[in-house]
Coordinates of C-alpha atoms in Angstrom, one line a residue:
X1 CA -3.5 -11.2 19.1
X2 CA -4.4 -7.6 19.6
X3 CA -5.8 -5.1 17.7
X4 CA -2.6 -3.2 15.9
X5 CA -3.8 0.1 17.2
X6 CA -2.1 -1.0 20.5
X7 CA 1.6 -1.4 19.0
X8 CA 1.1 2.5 19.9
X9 CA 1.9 2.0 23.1
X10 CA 4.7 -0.6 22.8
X11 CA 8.5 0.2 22.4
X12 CA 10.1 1.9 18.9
X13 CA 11.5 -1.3 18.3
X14 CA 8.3 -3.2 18.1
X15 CA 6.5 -0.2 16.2
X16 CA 9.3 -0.3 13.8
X17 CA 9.4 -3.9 13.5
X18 CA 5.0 -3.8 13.2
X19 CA 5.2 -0.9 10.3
X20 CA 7.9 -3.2 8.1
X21 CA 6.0 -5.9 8.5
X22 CA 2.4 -3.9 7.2
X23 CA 4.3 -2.4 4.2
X24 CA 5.7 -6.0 3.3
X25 CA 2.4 -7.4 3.8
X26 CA 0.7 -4.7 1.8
X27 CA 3.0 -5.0 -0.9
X28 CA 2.5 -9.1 -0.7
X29 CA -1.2 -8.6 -1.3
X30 CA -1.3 -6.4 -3.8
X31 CA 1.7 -7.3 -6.0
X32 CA 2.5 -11.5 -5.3
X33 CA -1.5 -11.8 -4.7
X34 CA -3.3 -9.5 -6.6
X35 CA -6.1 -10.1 -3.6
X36 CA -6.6 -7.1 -0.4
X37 CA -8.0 -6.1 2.3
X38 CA -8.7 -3.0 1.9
X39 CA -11.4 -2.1 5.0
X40 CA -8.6 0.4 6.7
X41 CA -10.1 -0.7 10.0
X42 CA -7.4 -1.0 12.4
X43 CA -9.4 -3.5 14.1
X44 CA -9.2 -5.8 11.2
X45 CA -6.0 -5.9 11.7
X46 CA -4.3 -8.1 15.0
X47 CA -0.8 -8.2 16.3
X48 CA 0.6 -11.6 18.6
X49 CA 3.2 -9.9 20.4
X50 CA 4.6 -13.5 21.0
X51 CA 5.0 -14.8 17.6
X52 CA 5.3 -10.9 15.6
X53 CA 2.7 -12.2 13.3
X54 CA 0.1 -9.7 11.7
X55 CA -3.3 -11.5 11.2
X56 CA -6.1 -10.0 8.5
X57 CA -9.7 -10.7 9.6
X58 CA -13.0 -9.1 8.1
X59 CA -12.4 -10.0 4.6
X60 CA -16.1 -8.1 3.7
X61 CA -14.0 -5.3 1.8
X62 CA -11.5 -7.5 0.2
X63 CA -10.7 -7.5 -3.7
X64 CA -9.1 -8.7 -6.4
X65 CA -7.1 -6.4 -9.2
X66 CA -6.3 -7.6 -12.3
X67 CA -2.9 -8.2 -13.2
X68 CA -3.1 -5.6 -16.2
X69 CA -3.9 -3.0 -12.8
X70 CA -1.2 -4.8 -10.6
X71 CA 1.5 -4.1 -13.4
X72 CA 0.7 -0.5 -14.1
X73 CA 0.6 0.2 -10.6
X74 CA 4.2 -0.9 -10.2
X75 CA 5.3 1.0 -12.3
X76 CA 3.8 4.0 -10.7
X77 CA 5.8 3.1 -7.6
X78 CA 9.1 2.4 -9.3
X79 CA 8.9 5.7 -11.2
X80 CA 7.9 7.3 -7.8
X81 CA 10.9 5.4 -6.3
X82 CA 13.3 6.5 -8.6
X83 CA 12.2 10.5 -9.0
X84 CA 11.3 9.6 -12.4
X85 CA 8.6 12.0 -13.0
X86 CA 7.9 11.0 -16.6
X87 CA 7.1 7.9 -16.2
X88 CA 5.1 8.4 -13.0
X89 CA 2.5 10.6 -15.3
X90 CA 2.5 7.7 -17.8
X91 CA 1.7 5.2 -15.6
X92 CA -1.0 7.4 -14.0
X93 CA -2.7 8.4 -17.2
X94 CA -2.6 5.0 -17.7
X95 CA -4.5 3.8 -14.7
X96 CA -6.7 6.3 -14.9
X97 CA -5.7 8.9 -11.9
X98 CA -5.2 11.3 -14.5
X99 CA -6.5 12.2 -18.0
X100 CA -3.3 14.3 -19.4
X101 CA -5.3 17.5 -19.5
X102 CA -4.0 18.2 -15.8
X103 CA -2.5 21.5 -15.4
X104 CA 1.0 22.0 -14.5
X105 CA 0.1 22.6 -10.9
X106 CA -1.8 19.8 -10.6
X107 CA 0.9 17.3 -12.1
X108 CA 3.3 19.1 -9.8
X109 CA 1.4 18.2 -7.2
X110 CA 0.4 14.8 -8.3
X111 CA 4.3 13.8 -8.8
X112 CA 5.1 15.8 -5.5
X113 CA 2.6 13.6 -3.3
X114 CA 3.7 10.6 -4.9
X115 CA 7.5 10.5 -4.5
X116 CA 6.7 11.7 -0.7
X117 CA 5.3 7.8 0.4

């Protein structure tokens, strides 16, 4: 394969089909697995234009989350999914990324950032 960085310069179709294919995989690790890499290196990261397969290597940085994380944090994605504000705070207090002390501009902002991904 190649390193990922160079789906750049293939066509939309390919990029488009190499982006669903890294959110799937993300979403794999952290949610069916638990387990990820998570060294942001695009370099650990390769791309077989022949087969369309994504191969991980430089598992150095790689962890494991508990499922009691894994479960909290889908719920922060769902709420963020579904504009649900309340229950985006809840499950961010709850994993820690905020206290509940947060002023209304920051939990404005907080909600804002995460129903944009």
């Amino acid at each position: 394969g190649v390193s990922i960085s160079e789906v750049a310069t293939m066509s939309q179709d390919v990029r488009n089909d190499v982006a669903a294919r890294l959110l799937e995989l993300t979403m794999e690790e952290l949610f069916v697995h638990r387990f990820m890499q998570t060294d942001p290196n695009w370099g650990n990261f390769l791309y077989d234009p022949r087969t369309h397969i994504i191969s991980l290597i430089d598992f150095g940085a790689a962890r494991h989350y508990p499922a009691r994380f894994v479960d909290e944090y889908l719920k922060l994605v769902t709420a963020a999914a579904e504009g649900d504000r309340s229950a985006l705070i809840d499950a961010s207090i709850n994993l820690g990324f905020l206290t509940g002390d947060e002023s209304q501009v920051m939990l404005d902002a907080h909600c804002s950032s995460g129903m944009i991904v």
